[in-house]
């Protein structure tokens, strides 16, 4: 049986008040002259796509198109195509339609994509039951925020607030901490709590001012911010205790250049780019502080001394990460983390 016409002003949303106002804007990315369906996002962008493509990829659209026919009226058609209103952004649909029509741009580790694209695929893949799109998003999320310390990247290269994993062959996503604010809201909304501790850890490296900027810009909610803030104080206490040797300028017993090494520690603690989240050096991404200490003149004996200290602290903080942010059990059971739905 051929797909039936859609009901007048068919909507897929949860908030009728979110309907866009004003004239629809044509998408420059996905407007096919032979398209058979018009999608209108909440910000008023229109996509002319193919009903069959949506039905083939999405269980929700497949079920919707199988509903009994309702005779359309003139005002529910654009260019002779039935209209569906969706309560999502145009950017989200560009990402998902790219997966439908131009999948080679997204799928595979040789393709580096933005974290916003991952979030779009995760949210809409879940909402519209697009299994392969959601799984690709989950795969990328597990690369970025794995449940085990052994898989967690030791070092994110930081470019003006951008966190890019060092090994792009393993993790091919560009991310910054503002995107992590959005991720907190989404994974909580989708009940994917396994990802929360490492995401909130990255958020916790931001300044309070940056966190409130993320709140005012709508990147996350007040509940998300409070969840992050509740974990910062106990985590900072543990980090300060673990970094006590650094704060007291402790040196290795075999150090031959004590004055130079103490100066390197002083310079490190005063350096704004040292990953000093709330005044305390970062701990999970330990290669950055070690590289800085080396560049600032620390001897190899002291570097080895602090590598041991940092690695021990790294394990202690990781094992407490769930407790800081109210996620238990942590670390998660391996088979549970792999089967997160």
Short mmCIF file of C-alpha atoms in Angstrom, two decimals:
data_model
loop_
_atom_site.label_atom_id
_atom_site.label_comp_id
_atom_site.label_asym_id
_atom_site.label_seq_id
_atom_site.Cartn_x
_atom_site.Cartn_y
_atom_site.Cartn_z
CA UNK A 1 0.00 0.00 0.00
CA UNK A 2 1.36 3.42 -0.90
CA UNK A 3 2.13 5.91 1.91
CA UNK A 4 -0.90 7.97 2.85
CA UNK A 5 -1.07 11.77 3.03
CA UNK A 6 -0.29 13.31 6.39
CA UNK A 7 -2.81 14.93 8.66
CA UNK A 8 -3.15 18.70 8.43
CA UNK A 9 -0.23 20.44 10.19
CA UNK A 10 1.23 17.12 11.29
CA UNK A 11 3.61 17.74 14.20
CA UNK A 12 6.27 15.70 15.95
CA UNK A 13 7.02 17.65 19.07
CA UNK A 14 6.38 18.03 22.75
CA UNK A 15 5.74 21.75 23.07
CA UNK A 16 3.12 23.37 20.85
CA UNK A 17 4.30 26.81 21.97
CA UNK A 18 7.62 26.18 20.23
CA UNK A 19 6.06 26.52 16.77
CA UNK A 20 7.97 28.93 14.59
CA UNK A 21 6.49 32.19 13.39
CA UNK A 22 7.03 34.04 10.13
CA UNK A 23 7.66 32.77 6.63
CA UNK A 24 9.53 29.46 6.33
CA UNK A 25 13.15 29.61 5.17
CA UNK A 26 14.29 27.19 2.48
CA UNK A 27 17.22 24.99 3.40
CA UNK A 28 20.20 25.52 1.13
CA UNK A 29 21.48 22.04 2.02
CA UNK A 30 18.48 19.78 1.50
CA UNK A 31 15.87 21.00 -0.96
CA UNK A 32 15.32 18.36 -3.61
CA UNK A 33 13.21 19.35 -6.61
CA UNK A 34 11.79 15.82 -6.70
CA UNK A 35 11.19 15.73 -2.95
CA UNK A 36 7.82 14.46 -1.77
CA UNK A 37 7.67 15.86 1.79
CA UNK A 38 8.32 19.18 3.49
CA UNK A 39 9.86 19.25 6.97
CA UNK A 40 9.54 22.53 8.89
CA UNK A 41 11.74 22.89 11.97
CA UNK A 42 10.88 24.95 15.03
CA UNK A 43 13.01 27.84 13.76
CA UNK A 44 11.06 27.95 10.50
CA UNK A 45 13.55 26.27 8.14
CA UNK A 46 12.01 24.06 5.47
CA UNK A 47 13.54 20.92 3.96
CA UNK A 48 12.15 19.27 0.85
CA UNK A 49 13.06 15.62 1.18
CA UNK A 50 11.77 12.20 0.19
CA UNK A 51 9.10 10.49 2.25
CA UNK A 52 10.56 7.11 1.33
CA UNK A 53 14.00 8.07 2.65
CA UNK A 54 12.55 9.12 6.00
CA UNK A 55 10.44 5.97 6.22
CA UNK A 56 13.38 3.75 5.31
CA UNK A 57 15.61 5.24 8.01
CA UNK A 58 13.24 6.16 10.84
CA UNK A 59 10.80 3.84 12.60
CA UNK A 60 8.80 6.84 13.82
CA UNK A 61 8.27 8.23 10.33
CA UNK A 62 7.59 4.75 8.97
CA UNK A 63 4.83 4.25 11.54
CA UNK A 64 3.45 7.74 10.96
CA UNK A 65 3.23 7.27 7.21
CA UNK A 66 1.36 4.00 7.71
CA UNK A 67 -1.55 5.77 9.47
CA UNK A 68 -4.89 5.88 7.64
CA UNK A 69 -5.14 8.61 5.03
CA UNK A 70 -6.65 11.95 5.91
CA UNK A 71 -7.63 14.17 3.02
CA UNK A 72 -5.26 17.16 3.04
CA UNK A 73 -6.43 20.71 2.61
CA UNK A 74 -4.67 23.36 0.57
CA UNK A 75 -2.88 25.05 3.46
CA UNK A 76 -0.97 21.92 4.50
CA UNK A 77 0.92 21.66 1.23
CA UNK A 78 4.01 23.46 -0.03
CA UNK A 79 4.82 23.01 -3.72
CA UNK A 80 2.30 20.17 -3.74
CA UNK A 81 4.08 18.30 -0.91
CA UNK A 82 2.53 17.45 2.46
CA UNK A 83 4.06 19.21 5.47
CA UNK A 84 5.41 17.83 8.76
CA UNK A 85 6.36 20.20 11.58
CA UNK A 86 9.15 18.97 13.87
CA UNK A 87 10.21 20.44 17.21
CA UNK A 88 13.93 20.34 16.42
CA UNK A 89 16.45 22.85 15.08
CA UNK A 90 17.48 23.19 11.46
CA UNK A 91 21.09 22.39 12.45
CA UNK A 92 20.00 19.08 13.96
CA UNK A 93 18.14 18.08 10.82
CA UNK A 94 21.02 19.09 8.55
CA UNK A 95 23.22 16.68 10.52
CA UNK A 96 20.71 13.82 10.36
CA UNK A 97 19.83 14.39 6.71
CA UNK A 98 23.56 14.39 5.96
CA UNK A 99 23.67 10.92 7.51
CA UNK A 100 20.73 9.86 5.31
CA UNK A 101 21.88 11.34 2.00
CA UNK A 102 25.65 11.82 2.37
CA UNK A 103 26.66 9.23 4.92
CA UNK A 104 30.25 9.07 3.68
CA UNK A 105 30.78 12.51 5.23
CA UNK A 106 29.96 11.18 8.70
CA UNK A 107 30.51 7.45 9.09
CA UNK A 108 33.94 5.98 9.75
CA UNK A 109 36.85 7.06 11.93
CA UNK A 110 38.58 8.68 8.96
CA UNK A 111 35.88 11.38 9.14
CA UNK A 112 36.33 14.03 11.81
CA UNK A 113 33.00 15.57 12.78
CA UNK A 114 31.96 18.17 15.33
CA UNK A 115 30.54 17.24 18.69
CA UNK A 116 27.38 19.18 17.81
CA UNK A 117 26.85 16.67 14.99
CA UNK A 118 27.27 13.80 17.43
CA UNK A 119 24.69 15.38 19.76
CA UNK A 120 22.25 15.91 16.88
CA UNK A 121 22.62 12.30 15.79
CA UNK A 122 22.20 11.06 19.35
CA UNK A 123 19.10 13.10 20.14
CA UNK A 124 17.26 12.71 16.85
CA UNK A 125 18.43 9.13 16.43
CA UNK A 126 16.81 8.35 19.77
CA UNK A 127 13.70 10.48 19.24
CA UNK A 128 12.89 9.15 15.77
CA UNK A 129 14.29 5.65 16.35
CA UNK A 130 16.99 5.83 13.68
CA UNK A 131 19.03 2.90 14.93
CA UNK A 132 22.22 3.20 12.88
CA UNK A 133 22.48 6.97 13.36
CA UNK A 134 22.06 6.63 17.12
CA UNK A 135 24.61 3.81 17.27
CA UNK A 136 27.19 5.87 15.37
CA UNK A 137 26.62 8.72 17.84
CA UNK A 138 26.95 6.30 20.76
CA UNK A 139 30.17 4.91 19.29
CA UNK A 140 31.66 8.39 19.09
CA UNK A 141 30.45 9.18 22.61
CA UNK A 142 32.15 6.03 23.93
CA UNK A 143 35.37 7.13 22.22
CA UNK A 144 35.23 10.56 23.82
CA UNK A 145 33.93 9.57 27.23
CA UNK A 146 34.85 5.90 27.80
CA UNK A 147 33.85 4.18 31.04
CA UNK A 148 37.39 2.99 31.76
CA UNK A 149 40.45 5.03 32.66
CA UNK A 150 42.62 2.91 30.36
CA UNK A 151 40.60 4.13 27.38
CA UNK A 152 40.29 7.72 28.50
CA UNK A 153 42.56 10.01 26.45
CA UNK A 154 45.58 11.07 28.48
CA UNK A 155 45.74 14.36 26.69
CA UNK A 156 43.42 16.66 24.83
CA UNK A 157 45.14 19.26 22.67
CA UNK A 158 43.64 22.58 23.65
CA UNK A 159 43.21 25.29 21.03
CA UNK A 160 41.35 28.33 22.35
CA UNK A 161 38.91 26.27 24.42
CA UNK A 162 38.78 23.45 21.87
CA UNK A 163 39.51 19.95 23.11
CA UNK A 164 40.77 17.74 20.30
CA UNK A 165 41.86 14.21 21.26
CA UNK A 166 45.51 13.66 20.48
CA UNK A 167 44.98 10.42 18.57
CA UNK A 168 42.51 11.35 15.84
CA UNK A 169 42.76 7.82 14.47
CA UNK A 170 40.98 6.65 17.61
CA UNK A 171 38.77 9.64 18.38
CA UNK A 172 37.71 11.79 15.45
CA UNK A 173 35.54 14.44 17.07
CA UNK A 174 36.22 18.12 17.71
CA UNK A 175 34.83 19.27 21.06
CA UNK A 176 34.99 22.26 23.38
CA UNK A 177 33.69 22.70 26.91
CA UNK A 178 30.69 24.75 25.77
CA UNK A 179 29.57 21.72 23.78
CA UNK A 180 30.04 19.65 26.93
CA UNK A 181 27.49 21.86 28.69
CA UNK A 182 24.93 20.87 26.04
CA UNK A 183 26.00 17.24 26.37
CA UNK A 184 25.21 17.24 30.10
CA UNK A 185 21.61 18.22 29.44
CA UNK A 186 21.22 15.70 26.66
CA UNK A 187 22.68 12.63 28.34
CA UNK A 188 20.60 13.34 31.45
CA UNK A 189 17.49 13.72 29.31
CA UNK A 190 18.24 10.45 27.51
CA UNK A 191 19.22 8.61 30.74
CA UNK A 192 22.77 7.95 29.53
CA UNK A 193 24.34 8.57 32.93
CA UNK A 194 27.43 6.48 32.17
CA UNK A 195 28.73 9.41 30.13
CA UNK A 196 28.04 12.02 32.81
CA UNK A 197 31.15 11.81 35.05
CA UNK A 198 33.80 12.37 32.33
CA UNK A 199 31.64 15.05 30.65
CA UNK A 200 31.13 16.88 33.94
CA UNK A 201 34.84 16.56 34.66
CA UNK A 202 35.61 18.52 31.48
CA UNK A 203 32.91 21.06 32.37
CA UNK A 204 34.50 21.42 35.79
CA UNK A 205 37.71 22.67 34.19
CA UNK A 206 35.83 25.82 33.15
CA UNK A 207 35.74 28.94 35.25
CA UNK A 208 32.58 29.79 37.16
CA UNK A 209 32.11 32.74 34.81
CA UNK A 210 32.22 30.42 31.79
CA UNK A 211 29.74 28.05 33.44
CA UNK A 212 27.26 30.87 34.02
CA UNK A 213 27.78 32.06 30.45
CA UNK A 214 26.77 28.59 29.33
CA UNK A 215 23.69 28.88 31.53
CA UNK A 216 22.65 32.30 30.22
CA UNK A 217 23.14 31.17 26.61
CA UNK A 218 20.95 28.10 27.17
CA UNK A 219 23.72 25.52 26.71
CA UNK A 220 22.67 23.81 29.94
CA UNK A 221 20.12 24.20 32.74
CA UNK A 222 20.41 25.39 36.32
CA UNK A 223 20.05 21.75 37.44
CA UNK A 224 22.98 20.76 35.21
CA UNK A 225 25.08 23.59 36.62
CA UNK A 226 24.24 22.65 40.20
CA UNK A 227 25.15 19.01 39.50
CA UNK A 228 28.54 20.13 38.20
CA UNK A 229 29.13 22.57 41.06
CA UNK A 230 28.29 19.98 43.72
CA UNK A 231 31.16 17.81 42.51
CA UNK A 232 33.76 20.53 42.15
CA UNK A 233 34.48 21.18 45.84
CA UNK A 234 35.15 17.56 46.93
CA UNK A 235 37.09 16.94 43.72
CA UNK A 236 39.18 20.05 44.26
CA UNK A 237 39.90 18.97 47.84
CA UNK A 238 41.19 15.62 46.60
CA UNK A 239 43.20 17.24 43.82
CA UNK A 240 44.79 19.74 46.20
CA UNK A 241 45.71 16.91 48.58
CA UNK A 242 47.14 14.86 45.74
CA UNK A 243 49.12 17.80 44.37
CA UNK A 244 50.54 18.72 47.77
CA UNK A 245 54.09 17.68 46.72
CA UNK A 246 53.87 20.14 43.82
CA UNK A 247 52.58 22.98 45.98
CA UNK A 248 55.40 22.48 48.46
CA UNK A 249 57.96 22.27 45.63
CA UNK A 250 58.98 18.71 46.43
CA UNK A 251 61.89 17.36 44.37
CA UNK A 252 63.19 13.89 43.61
CA UNK A 253 65.94 12.63 45.91
CA UNK A 254 68.33 12.34 42.93
CA UNK A 255 67.65 15.85 41.61
CA UNK A 256 70.92 17.59 40.59
CA UNK A 257 69.39 20.98 39.80
CA UNK A 258 67.10 21.86 42.73
CA UNK A 259 67.01 25.59 42.09
CA UNK A 260 66.08 25.13 38.44
CA UNK A 261 63.41 22.53 39.22
CA UNK A 262 61.81 24.64 41.96
CA UNK A 263 61.71 27.56 39.56
CA UNK A 264 59.99 25.37 36.96
CA UNK A 265 57.32 24.42 39.52
CA UNK A 266 56.77 28.08 40.43
CA UNK A 267 56.43 29.04 36.78
CA UNK A 268 54.06 26.14 36.18
CA UNK A 269 51.77 27.10 39.06
CA UNK A 270 51.67 30.68 37.81
CA UNK A 271 51.05 29.76 34.18
CA UNK A 272 47.44 30.34 33.11
CA UNK A 273 47.61 27.68 30.41
CA UNK A 274 48.59 24.89 32.79
CA UNK A 275 45.10 23.44 32.97
CA UNK A 276 44.53 25.06 36.35
CA UNK A 277 40.85 24.27 36.77
CA UNK A 278 39.77 26.52 39.64
CA UNK A 279 43.39 27.05 40.60
CA UNK A 280 44.34 23.36 40.70
CA UNK A 281 46.29 21.60 37.93
CA UNK A 282 44.33 19.17 35.81
CA UNK A 283 44.79 15.51 36.71
CA UNK A 284 43.12 13.26 34.14
CA UNK A 285 44.98 14.82 31.22
CA UNK A 286 48.36 14.43 32.91
CA UNK A 287 50.58 14.67 29.85
CA UNK A 288 49.92 18.39 29.53
CA UNK A 289 51.28 19.36 32.98
CA UNK A 290 54.24 17.00 32.54
CA UNK A 291 55.08 18.51 29.15
CA UNK A 292 54.85 22.02 30.58
CA UNK A 293 57.10 21.15 33.52
CA UNK A 294 59.62 19.69 31.10
CA UNK A 295 59.52 22.78 28.90
CA UNK A 296 59.97 24.97 31.95
CA UNK A 297 63.23 23.26 32.83
CA UNK A 298 62.42 20.42 35.23
CA UNK A 299 65.04 17.67 35.27
CA UNK A 300 64.31 14.10 34.21
CA UNK A 301 64.53 12.78 37.78
CA UNK A 302 61.85 15.19 39.01
CA UNK A 303 59.74 14.59 35.93
CA UNK A 304 59.73 10.84 36.64
CA UNK A 305 58.93 11.62 40.29
CA UNK A 306 55.91 13.69 39.34
CA UNK A 307 54.78 11.26 36.64
CA UNK A 308 54.40 8.64 39.38
CA UNK A 309 52.54 11.07 41.64
CA UNK A 310 50.25 12.26 38.85
CA UNK A 311 49.39 8.75 37.68
CA UNK A 312 48.47 7.65 41.20
CA UNK A 313 46.31 10.72 41.66
CA UNK A 314 44.75 10.19 38.25
CA UNK A 315 43.54 6.72 39.24
CA UNK A 316 42.22 7.94 42.59
CA UNK A 317 40.25 10.78 41.02
CA UNK A 318 38.87 8.57 38.26
CA UNK A 319 37.58 6.00 40.76
CA UNK A 320 35.80 8.78 42.67
CA UNK A 321 34.46 10.56 39.60
CA UNK A 322 30.99 9.05 39.81
CA UNK A 323 30.69 9.89 43.49
CA UNK A 324 31.54 13.54 42.89
CA UNK A 325 28.65 13.89 40.45
CA UNK A 326 26.14 11.45 41.93
CA UNK A 327 26.51 8.60 39.41
CA UNK A 328 26.70 5.13 40.91
CA UNK A 329 28.00 2.54 40.37
CA UNK A 330 31.24 4.00 39.13
CA UNK A 331 33.34 2.89 37.36
CA UNK A 332 30.46 1.18 35.55
CA UNK A 333 30.29 -2.54 34.96
CA UNK A 334 31.88 -3.19 31.56
CA UNK A 335 28.98 -5.06 29.95
CA UNK A 336 26.51 -2.39 31.13
CA UNK A 337 28.58 0.38 29.59
CA UNK A 338 28.77 -1.44 26.28
CA UNK A 339 25.02 -2.05 26.10
CA UNK A 340 23.88 1.46 27.04
CA UNK A 341 20.64 2.17 25.21
#
